[in-house]
PDB file of C-alpha atoms in Angstrom:
ATOM      1  CA  MET A 577     173.925 -17.219-275.314  1.00 47.00           C
ATOM      2  CA  ALA A 578     175.715 -14.576-273.306  1.00 51.00           C
ATOM      3  CA  GLU A 579     179.282 -14.730-272.210  1.00 56.00           C
ATOM      4  CA  VAL A 580     180.662 -13.629-268.864  1.00 54.00           C
ATOM      5  CA  LEU A 581     184.187 -12.529-268.150  1.00 56.00           C
ATOM      6  CA  ALA A 582     185.822 -12.084-264.761  1.00 50.00           C
ATOM      7  CA  PHE A 583     189.141 -10.294-264.343  1.00 54.00           C
ATOM      8  CA  PHE A 584     191.172 -10.254-261.160  1.00 53.00           C
ATOM      9  CA  GLY A 585     193.643  -7.494-260.286  1.00 54.00           C
ATOM     10  CA  GLY A 586     195.495  -6.398-257.220  1.00 47.00           C
ATOM     11  CA  ILE A 587     198.791  -5.103-255.954  1.00 39.00           C
ATOM     12  CA  TYR A 588     201.626  -6.678-257.843  1.00 33.00           C
ATOM     13  CA  ASN A 589     205.136  -6.159-256.302  1.00 30.00           C
ATOM     14  CA  LYS A 590     203.877  -2.642-259.185  1.00 29.00           C
ATOM     15  CA  ILE A 591     191.029  25.616-288.338  1.00 28.00           C
ATOM     16  CA  PHE A 592     189.199  24.785-290.535  1.00 30.00           C
ATOM     17  CA  ALA A 593     186.969  27.184-292.687  1.00 31.00           C
ATOM     18  CA  VAL A 594     183.282  26.799-293.536  1.00 32.00           C
ATOM     19  CA  PRO A 595     181.045  28.750-295.947  1.00 33.00           C
ATOM     20  CA  LEU A 596     178.915  31.393-294.237  1.00 32.00           C
ATOM     21  CA  PRO A 597     175.194  31.764-294.944  1.00 38.00           C
ATOM     22  CA  SER A 598     174.005  34.814-296.851  1.00 38.00           C
ATOM     23  CA  LEU A 599     172.976  37.636-294.533  1.00 38.00           C
ATOM     24  CA  ASP A 600     171.614  41.054-295.273  1.00 46.00           C
ATOM     25  CA  VAL A 601     173.618  43.996-293.946  1.00 43.00           C
ATOM     26  CA  GLY A 602     171.069  44.936-291.296  1.00 50.00           C
ATOM     27  CA  GLU A 603     170.954  41.469-289.816  1.00 51.00           C
ATOM     28  CA  ALA A 604     174.730  41.145-289.875  1.00 44.00           C
ATOM     29  CA  SER A 605     175.183  44.501-288.127  1.00 53.00           C
ATOM     30  CA  LYS A 606     172.682  43.500-285.474  1.00 53.00           C
ATOM     31  CA  LYS A 607     174.501  40.256-284.758  1.00 52.00           C
ATOM     32  CA  ILE A 608     177.867  42.010-284.548  1.00 52.00           C
ATOM     33  CA  CYS A 609     176.521  44.540-282.050  1.00 54.00           C
ATOM     34  CA  MET A 610     175.006  41.789-279.927  1.00 60.00           C
ATOM     35  CA  SER A 611     178.312  39.906-279.942  1.00 61.00           C
ATOM     36  CA  ILE A 612     180.222  42.995-278.796  1.00 65.00           C
ATOM     37  CA  VAL A 613     177.758  43.655-275.968  1.00 60.00           C
ATOM     38  CA  CYS A 614     177.953  40.029-274.820  1.00 59.00           C
ATOM     39  CA  ALA A 615     181.739  40.122-274.908  1.00 61.00           C
ATOM     40  CA  LEU A 616     181.851  43.314-272.826  1.00 64.00           C
ATOM     41  CA  CYS A 617     179.519  41.784-270.239  1.00 71.00           C
ATOM     42  CA  ILE A 618     181.111  38.355-269.998  1.00 74.00           C
ATOM     43  CA  ALA A 619     184.807  39.268-270.220  1.00 70.00           C
ATOM     44  CA  PRO A 620     185.078  40.845-266.712  1.00 72.00           C
ATOM     45  CA  VAL A 621     183.382  37.842-265.153  1.00 73.00           C
ATOM     46  CA  LEU A 622     185.750  35.437-266.892  1.00 71.00           C
ATOM     47  CA  ILE A 623     188.750  37.508-265.809  1.00 76.00           C
ATOM     48  CA  ILE A 624     187.626  37.440-262.172  1.00 75.00           C
ATOM     49  CA  ILE A 625     186.993  33.692-262.255  1.00 79.00           C
ATOM     50  CA  GLY A 626     190.333  33.042-263.959  1.00 71.00           C
ATOM     51  CA  THR A 627     192.178  35.169-261.401  1.00 73.00           C
ATOM     52  CA  PHE A 628     190.495  33.332-258.534  1.00 67.00           C
ATOM     53  CA  ILE A 629     191.348  29.887-259.918  1.00 79.00           C
ATOM     54  CA  THR A 630     194.958  30.892-260.590  1.00 73.00           C
ATOM     55  CA  GLY A 631     195.339  32.301-257.081  1.00 68.00           C
ATOM     56  CA  PHE A 632     193.770  29.212-255.522  1.00 68.00           C
ATOM     57  CA  ASN A 633     196.105  26.864-257.400  1.00 71.00           C
ATOM     58  CA  GLU A 634     199.147  28.976-256.545  1.00 72.00           C
ATOM     59  CA  LYS A 635     198.195  28.988-252.873  1.00 67.00           C
ATOM     60  CA  ASN A 636     197.799  25.223-252.805  1.00 71.00           C
ATOM     61  CA  SER A 637     201.123  24.729-254.563  1.00 73.00           C
ATOM     62  CA  VAL A 638     202.949  27.040-252.116  1.00 77.00           C
ATOM     63  CA  CYS A 639     201.316  25.401-249.087  1.00 78.00           C
ATOM     64  CA  GLU A 640     202.144  21.913-250.302  1.00 70.00           C
ATOM     65  CA  THR A 641     205.775  22.817-251.013  1.00 75.00           C
ATOM     66  CA  ARG A 642     206.088  24.461-247.600  1.00 75.00           C
ATOM     67  CA  ALA A 643     204.617  21.438-245.857  1.00 67.00           C
ATOM     68  CA  ILE A 644     207.069  19.110-247.617  1.00 67.00           C
ATOM     69  CA  ASP A 645     210.027  21.364-246.801  1.00 67.00           C
ATOM     70  CA  GLU A 646     209.066  21.568-243.135  1.00 66.00           C
ATOM     71  CA  ALA A 647     208.540  17.827-242.955  1.00 65.00           C
ATOM     72  CA  GLU A 648     211.976  17.151-244.452  1.00 64.00           C
ATOM     73  CA  GLU A 649     213.540  19.231-241.691  1.00 67.00           C
ATOM     74  CA  VAL A 650     212.051  17.175-238.869  1.00 69.00           C
ATOM     75  CA  LEU A 651     211.512  13.676-240.290  1.00 73.00           C
ATOM     76  CA  PHE A 652     213.569  10.752-239.159  1.00 70.00           C
ATOM     77  CA  ALA A 653     215.015   8.568-241.920  1.00 75.00           C
ATOM     78  CA  VAL A 654     214.727   4.917-240.932  1.00 77.00           C
ATOM     79  CA  GLY A 655     217.780   2.956-242.003  1.00 78.00           C
ATOM     80  CA  ASN A 656     216.811  -0.458-240.653  1.00 79.00           C
ATOM     81  CA  CYS A 657     213.293  -1.450-241.698  1.00 77.00           C
ATOM     82  CA  GLN A 658     213.217  -4.134-239.043  1.00 78.00           C
ATOM     83  CA  ASP A 659     213.914  -1.740-236.138  1.00 77.00           C
ATOM     84  CA  SER A 660     210.463  -0.874-234.825  1.00 73.00           C
ATOM     85  CA  SER A 661     211.923   1.487-232.226  1.00 73.00           C
ATOM     86  CA  ALA A 662     213.594   3.690-234.856  1.00 73.00           C
ATOM     87  CA  GLY A 663     212.154   7.195-234.804  1.00 65.00           C
ATOM     88  CA  ALA A 664     209.705   6.408-232.028  1.00 70.00           C
ATOM     89  CA  GLY A 665     207.311   9.326-231.632  1.00 69.00           C
ATOM     90  CA  GLU A 666     208.771  11.071-234.658  1.00 70.00           C
ATOM     91  CA  LEU A 667     207.693  11.670-238.242  1.00 72.00           C
ATOM     92  CA  VAL A 668     209.538   8.911-240.070  1.00 72.00           C
ATOM     93  CA  TYR A 669     210.560   8.277-243.657  1.00 73.00           C
ATOM     94  CA  LEU A 670     211.374   4.794-244.883  1.00 74.00           C
ATOM     95  CA  THR A 671     211.774   2.831-248.083  1.00 79.00           C
ATOM     96  CA  CYS A 672     210.946  -0.794-247.476  1.00 81.00           C
ATOM     97  CA  ASP A 673     209.169  -3.666-249.224  1.00 83.00           C
ATOM     98  CA  LEU A 674     205.568  -4.444-248.355  1.00 83.00           C
ATOM     99  CA  ASP A 675     205.223  -7.792-246.641  1.00 86.00           C
ATOM    100  CA  LEU A 676     202.070  -8.873-248.468  1.00 84.00           C
ATOM    101  CA  ALA A 677     201.844 -12.096-246.499  1.00 87.00           C
ATOM    102  CA  THR A 678     201.020 -10.064-243.377  1.00 89.00           C
ATOM    103  CA  ALA A 679     197.979  -8.352-244.924  1.00 88.00           C
ATOM    104  CA  GLU A 680     194.862  -8.734-242.780  1.00 90.00           C
ATOM    105  CA  PRO A 681     192.223  -9.863-243.182  1.00 89.00           C
ATOM    106  CA  PRO A 682     192.364 -12.257-246.160  1.00 88.00           C
ATOM    107  CA  ILE A 683     189.992 -11.099-248.916  1.00 87.00           C
ATOM    108  CA  PRO A 684     187.541 -13.715-250.278  1.00 86.00           C
ATOM    109  CA  ALA A 685     186.278 -13.729-253.851  1.00 84.00           C
ATOM    110  CA  THR A 686     182.588 -14.341-254.599  1.00 84.00           C
ATOM    111  CA  GLY A 687     180.344 -16.615-256.659  1.00 85.00           C
ATOM    112  CA  ASP A 688     182.002 -19.683-258.161  1.00 86.00           C
ATOM    113  CA  PHE A 689     185.323 -18.288-256.904  1.00 86.00           C
ATOM    114  CA  SER A 690     184.345 -18.147-253.228  1.00 84.00           C
ATOM    115  CA  ALA A 691     186.905 -20.838-252.428  1.00 83.00           C
ATOM    116  CA  TYR A 692     189.667 -18.404-253.436  1.00 84.00           C
ATOM    117  CA  THR A 693     190.999 -16.109-250.709  1.00 86.00           C
ATOM    118  CA  HIS A 694     193.486 -13.400-251.636  1.00 85.00           C
ATOM    119  CA  VAL A 695     196.181 -12.316-249.198  1.00 87.00           C
ATOM    120  CA  GLY A 696     197.440  -8.878-250.149  1.00 86.00           C
ATOM    121  CA  VAL A 697     196.747  -5.154-249.984  1.00 87.00           C
ATOM    122  CA  GLY A 698     193.560  -5.443-252.010  1.00 87.00           C
ATOM    123  CA  LEU A 699     191.615  -7.365-254.604  1.00 86.00           C
ATOM    124  CA  ARG A 700     189.778  -5.804-257.528  1.00 86.00           C
ATOM    125  CA  THR A 701     187.363  -8.004-259.436  1.00 86.00           C
ATOM    126  CA  ARG A 702     185.998  -6.762-262.769  1.00 87.00           C
ATOM    127  CA  VAL A 703     183.038  -8.705-264.132  1.00 89.00           C
ATOM    128  CA  GLU A 704     181.612  -8.099-267.595  1.00 89.00           C
ATOM    129  CA  MET A 705     178.892  -9.769-269.661  1.00 89.00           C
ATOM    130  CA  TYR A 706     178.720  -9.916-273.452  1.00 90.00           C
ATOM    131  CA  GLN A 707     175.292  -8.489-274.208  1.00 92.00           C
ATOM    132  CA  CYS A 708     173.270  -6.278-276.524  1.00 94.00           C
ATOM    133  CA  ILE A 709     174.113  -2.588-275.951  1.00 95.00           C
ATOM    134  CA  GLU A 710     172.077   0.446-276.971  1.00 95.00           C
ATOM    135  CA  THR A 711     173.881   3.657-277.989  1.00 95.00           C
ATOM    136  CA  LYS A 712     171.952   6.924-278.116  1.00 93.00           C
ATOM    137  CA  LYS A 713     173.107   9.828-280.305  1.00 94.00           C
ATOM    138  CA  THR A 714     171.399  13.224-280.543  1.00 93.00           C
ATOM    139  CA  THR A 715     172.272  15.752-283.252  1.00 92.00           C
ATOM    140  CA  THR A 716     171.099  19.346-283.653  1.00 89.00           C
ATOM    141  CA  SER A 717     170.501  21.040-287.007  1.00 87.00           C
ATOM    142  CA  GLN A 718     169.328  24.513-287.945  1.00 85.00           C
ATOM    143  CA  SER A 719     167.385  25.770-290.951  1.00 83.00           C
ATOM    144  CA  GLY A 720     166.055  29.126-292.089  1.00 80.00           C
ATOM    145  CA  SER A 721     167.305  32.495-290.895  1.00 79.00           C
ATOM    146  CA  GLY A 722     166.243  35.443-288.794  1.00 76.00           C
ATOM    147  CA  SER A 723     162.765  35.097-287.340  1.00 77.00           C
ATOM    148  CA  ASN A 724     162.225  31.950-289.453  1.00 81.00           C
ATOM    149  CA  LYS A 725     165.215  30.194-287.958  1.00 82.00           C
ATOM    150  CA  LYS A 726     164.363  26.696-286.749  1.00 86.00           C
ATOM    151  CA  THR A 727     166.336  24.284-284.597  1.00 86.00           C
ATOM    152  CA  THR A 728     165.716  20.559-284.929  1.00 88.00           C
ATOM    153  CA  LYS A 729     167.009  17.792-282.655  1.00 90.00           C
ATOM    154  CA  THR A 730     167.251  14.277-283.999  1.00 91.00           C
ATOM    155  CA  THR A 731     167.916  11.237-281.816  1.00 93.00           C
ATOM    156  CA  THR A 732     169.059   7.942-283.293  1.00 93.00           C
ATOM    157  CA  TYR A 733     169.684   4.606-281.630  1.00 95.00           C
ATOM    158  CA  SER A 734     172.189   1.964-282.646  1.00 95.00           C
ATOM    159  CA  TYR A 735     172.696  -1.540-281.278  1.00 95.00           C
ATOM    160  CA  ALA A 736     175.599  -3.943-281.136  1.00 94.00           C
ATOM    161  CA  MET A 737     176.886  -6.801-279.024  1.00 93.00           C
ATOM    162  CA  GLY A 738     179.648  -5.840-276.606  1.00 93.00           C
ATOM    163  CA  TRP A 739     181.073  -6.194-273.113  1.00 92.00           C
ATOM    164  CA  ALA A 740     179.457  -4.253-270.266  1.00 91.00           C
ATOM    165  CA  SER A 741     180.148  -4.259-266.538  1.00 88.00           C
ATOM    166  CA  HIS A 742     176.482  -3.838-265.605  1.00 87.00           C
ATOM    167  CA  HIS A 743     173.211  -5.416-266.631  1.00 88.00           C
ATOM    168  CA  ILE A 744     171.512  -3.773-269.633  1.00 91.00           C
ATOM    169  CA  ASP A 745     167.731  -4.169-269.662  1.00 91.00           C
ATOM    170  CA  THR A 746     166.649  -4.919-273.235  1.00 91.00           C
ATOM    171  CA  SER A 747     163.000  -4.254-272.361  1.00 90.00           C
ATOM    172  CA  SER A 748     163.817  -0.539-272.119  1.00 91.00           C
ATOM    173  CA  PHE A 749     165.331  -0.331-275.620  1.00 93.00           C
ATOM    174  CA  ALA A 750     163.840   2.460-277.750  1.00 93.00           C
ATOM    175  CA  ASP A 751     163.767   0.379-280.945  1.00 92.00           C
ATOM    176  CA  ARG A 752     163.386  -3.318-280.186  1.00 91.00           C
ATOM    177  CA  GLU A 753     163.015  -4.250-283.870  1.00 92.00           C
ATOM    178  CA  LYS A 754     166.319  -2.574-284.733  1.00 93.00           C
ATOM    179  CA  ALA A 755     167.962  -4.206-281.720  1.00 93.00           C
ATOM    180  CA  ASN A 756     166.772  -7.642-282.826  1.00 93.00           C
ATOM    181  CA  ARG A 757     168.217  -7.117-286.291  1.00 92.00           C
ATOM    182  CA  ALA A 758     171.601  -6.121-284.845  1.00 93.00           C
ATOM    183  CA  CYS A 759     171.867  -8.531-281.928  1.00 92.00           C
ATOM    184  CA  GLY A 760     169.382 -11.249-282.747  1.00 88.00           C
ATOM    185  CA  PRO A 761     166.125 -11.934-280.891  1.00 84.00           C
ATOM    186  CA  VAL A 762     167.797 -12.128-277.501  1.00 77.00           C
ATOM    187  CA  THR A 763     167.081 -10.787-274.047  1.00 86.00           C
ATOM    188  CA  ASN A 764     170.077  -9.910-271.905  1.00 88.00           C
ATOM    189  CA  PRO A 765     170.171 -12.292-268.934  1.00 84.00           C
ATOM    190  CA  SER A 766     169.809 -11.059-265.380  1.00 81.00           C
ATOM    191  CA  TRP A 767     172.922 -10.850-263.214  1.00 77.00           C
ATOM    192  CA  GLU A 768     171.118 -11.974-260.094  1.00 69.00           C
ATOM    193  CA  ARG A 769     172.823 -15.344-259.981  1.00 68.00           C
ATOM    194  CA  ASP A 770     174.613 -16.897-257.025  1.00 73.00           C
ATOM    195  CA  TRP A 771     177.403 -18.390-259.102  1.00 78.00           C
ATOM    196  CA  MET A 772     178.555 -15.121-260.725  1.00 79.00           C
ATOM    197  CA  PRO A 773     181.368 -13.207-259.012  1.00 80.00           C
ATOM    198  CA  MET A 774     180.588  -9.622-258.108  1.00 77.00           C
ATOM    199  CA  GLY A 775     182.594  -6.702-259.479  1.00 83.00           C
ATOM    200  CA  SER A 776     184.165  -4.888-256.545  1.00 84.00           C
ATOM    201  CA  THR A 777     187.335  -3.573-254.932  1.00 87.00           C
ATOM    202  CA  GLU A 778     188.109  -4.839-251.474  1.00 88.00           C
ATOM    203  CA  ARG A 779     191.066  -3.839-249.303  1.00 89.00           C
ATOM    204  CA  ALA A 780     192.904  -5.250-246.350  1.00 90.00           C
ATOM    205  CA  THR A 781     192.842  -3.199-243.159  1.00 91.00           C
ATOM    206  CA  SER A 782     196.543  -3.547-242.355  1.00 91.00           C
ATOM    207  CA  VAL A 783     199.832  -4.736-243.828  1.00 91.00           C
ATOM    208  CA  ASN A 784     203.408  -4.668-242.532  1.00 88.00           C
ATOM    209  CA  ILE A 785     206.227  -2.714-244.100  1.00 85.00           C
ATOM    210  CA  GLY A 786     209.314  -3.956-242.339  1.00 83.00           C
ATOM    211  CA  ALA A 787     208.657  -3.710-238.623  1.00 83.00           C
ATOM    212  CA  PHE A 788     206.056  -0.994-239.180  1.00 83.00           C
ATOM    213  CA  GLN A 789     202.363  -1.369-239.963  1.00 84.00           C
ATOM    214  CA  LEU A 790     200.302   0.515-242.532  1.00 84.00           C
ATOM    215  CA  THR A 791     196.606   1.136-241.880  1.00 87.00           C
ATOM    216  CA  GLY A 792     193.846   3.552-242.862  1.00 85.00           C
ATOM    217  CA  ARG A 793     194.699   6.326-245.329  1.00 83.00           C
ATOM    218  CA  LEU A 794     198.286   5.154-245.818  1.00 81.00           C
ATOM    219  CA  LEU A 795     197.036   1.759-246.947  1.00 83.00           C
ATOM    220  CA  SER A 796     194.174   3.088-249.079  1.00 82.00           C
ATOM    221  CA  GLY A 797     196.669   5.130-251.100  1.00 81.00           C
ATOM    222  CA  ILE A 798     198.191   1.991-252.608  1.00 82.00           C
ATOM    223  CA  ASP A 799     196.887   1.148-256.071  1.00 82.00           C
ATOM    224  CA  VAL A 800     195.276  -2.267-256.464  1.00 81.00           C
ATOM    225  CA  GLY A 801     194.545  -2.025-260.184  1.00 75.00           C
ATOM    226  CA  ALA A 802     197.616  -3.849-261.501  1.00 77.00           C
ATOM    227  CA  PRO A 803     196.739  -7.273-262.944  1.00 78.00           C
ATOM    228  CA  LEU A 804     197.638 -10.278-260.872  1.00 75.00           C
ATOM    229  CA  GLU A 805     200.006 -12.308-263.005  1.00 72.00           C
ATOM    230  CA  ASP A 806     199.280 -15.473-261.081  1.00 70.00           C
ATOM    231  CA  VAL A 807     195.918 -16.002-259.420  1.00 71.00           C
ATOM    232  CA  PRO A 808     196.496 -18.928-257.054  1.00 72.00           C
ATOM    233  CA  ILE A 809     193.309 -20.821-257.836  1.00 77.00           C
ATOM    234  CA  PRO A 810     194.407 -24.452-258.096  1.00 75.00           C
ATOM    235  CA  THR A 811     191.234 -25.666-259.826  1.00 82.00           C
ATOM    236  CA  THR A 812     189.307 -23.619-262.373  1.00 86.00           C
ATOM    237  CA  PRO A 813     185.607 -23.614-261.398  1.00 86.00           C
ATOM    238  CA  ARG A 814     183.226 -25.776-263.406  1.00 84.00           C
ATOM    239  CA  ALA A 815     182.136 -24.316-266.794  1.00 85.00           C
ATOM    240  CA  TRP A 816     184.836 -21.617-266.694  1.00 89.00           C
ATOM    241  CA  SER A 817     187.912 -21.384-268.928  1.00 90.00           C
ATOM    242  CA  ARG A 818     191.067 -19.616-267.829  1.00 87.00           C
ATOM    243  CA  ASP A 819     193.699 -17.392-269.433  1.00 85.00           C
ATOM    244  CA  ARG A 820     196.108 -16.301-266.691  1.00 80.00           C
ATOM    245  CA  ASN A 821     194.069 -13.896-264.507  1.00 81.00           C
ATOM    246  CA  THR A 822     190.982 -13.871-266.751  1.00 87.00           C
ATOM    247  CA  PHE A 823     188.171 -16.404-266.503  1.00 88.00           C
ATOM    248  CA  THR A 824     185.380 -16.782-269.082  1.00 90.00           C
ATOM    249  CA  THR A 825     182.183 -18.797-269.207  1.00 87.00           C
ATOM    250  CA  THR A 826     179.410 -19.214-271.787  1.00 84.00           C
ATOM    251  CA  ALA A 827     177.213 -21.368-269.560  1.00 74.00           C
ATOM    252  CA  LEU A 828     174.482 -19.348-267.883  1.00 68.00           C
ATOM    253  CA  ARG A 829     173.001 -21.364-265.056  1.00 55.00           C
ATOM    254  CA  SER A 830     170.037 -20.715-262.841  1.00 43.00           C
ATOM    255  CA  ALA A 831     170.668 -19.963-259.196  1.00 37.00           C
ATOM    256  CA  SER A 832     169.255 -23.341-258.140  1.00 32.00           C
ATOM    257  CA  ALA A 833     171.790 -25.144-260.349  1.00 31.00           C
ATOM    258  CA  ALA A 834     174.776 -23.297-258.954  1.00 30.00           C
ATOM    259  CA  ALA A 835     175.242 -25.362-255.815  1.00 25.00           C
TER     260      ALA A 835
END
C-alpha cells in the first residue's frame, strides 16, 4: 500500500596521502614529461578563460552598482502608500504591506482539494508518493600498469522505500528480484488518478501594495515557497489525514471511485 503526501506552501506575511604503485624509472620519467607538456598547453587557456570570467563579473558588478546609483538620484520615495497619485510618471520607491486579499485571480487547488481556492500571491503544491526507489551507482577501478593497464566500470543497484515527487516505474528496474527483497513484491501505483492533487506552482496575475498594483515581473519575483501555517480548508477530504499544511492518505482509489 502506497502513501501519498500533499504539502501546501505560499506567501506567508515571509590531504590525505595514499601509497603510490611501483613504477620503473623509464615509465615514471615518461609520465612526468607528459604532465609537464600538458600543463604548458593547458595553463594559457585556463588563464585566458579565468581572465574573461573575472572581467565579465566585474563589468556586471560595476553596471549594476551604477544603475542603482542613478536610480537613487531620480526615484521618488512614496511616503503615503494609499496616495496613488504620488510620483505619477516617475520611478518610485515604496515600502508597504502586500494586500493579499486583492490578489487576482483566486488560485484553485486540484484533485480532492478542488473545493479549496487560495487567495494570495501564489500557491505551491508539492505532492509525493511513498514508493520503491532504485538508486544506481557506478564505480571505476584500475588494474595492471603500462600497456597492461585495465579500467573496469562496475554498476550496482540498490532499492529502498522512500518519498518521491514523480512516478517511478518498477517495470524498468534493473534487478526486480533485489527490488522485491528490499521493498516487497509491490508495483508502484500510477499517478493518473483524478482524486490526487497535482504538484505545481501557480501565481496570481496582480496584487495591490497600498494604492499601487504589482503585476508581471514584479509579482513573479516574490517567493511563494514559505509554508502556509493555516490552510483554510474547513473539511479535510475523505480518506486524508491532516497535520497543519500537510495532508496524507494511504487509500489509493481508482479514478471511477473518486467522484
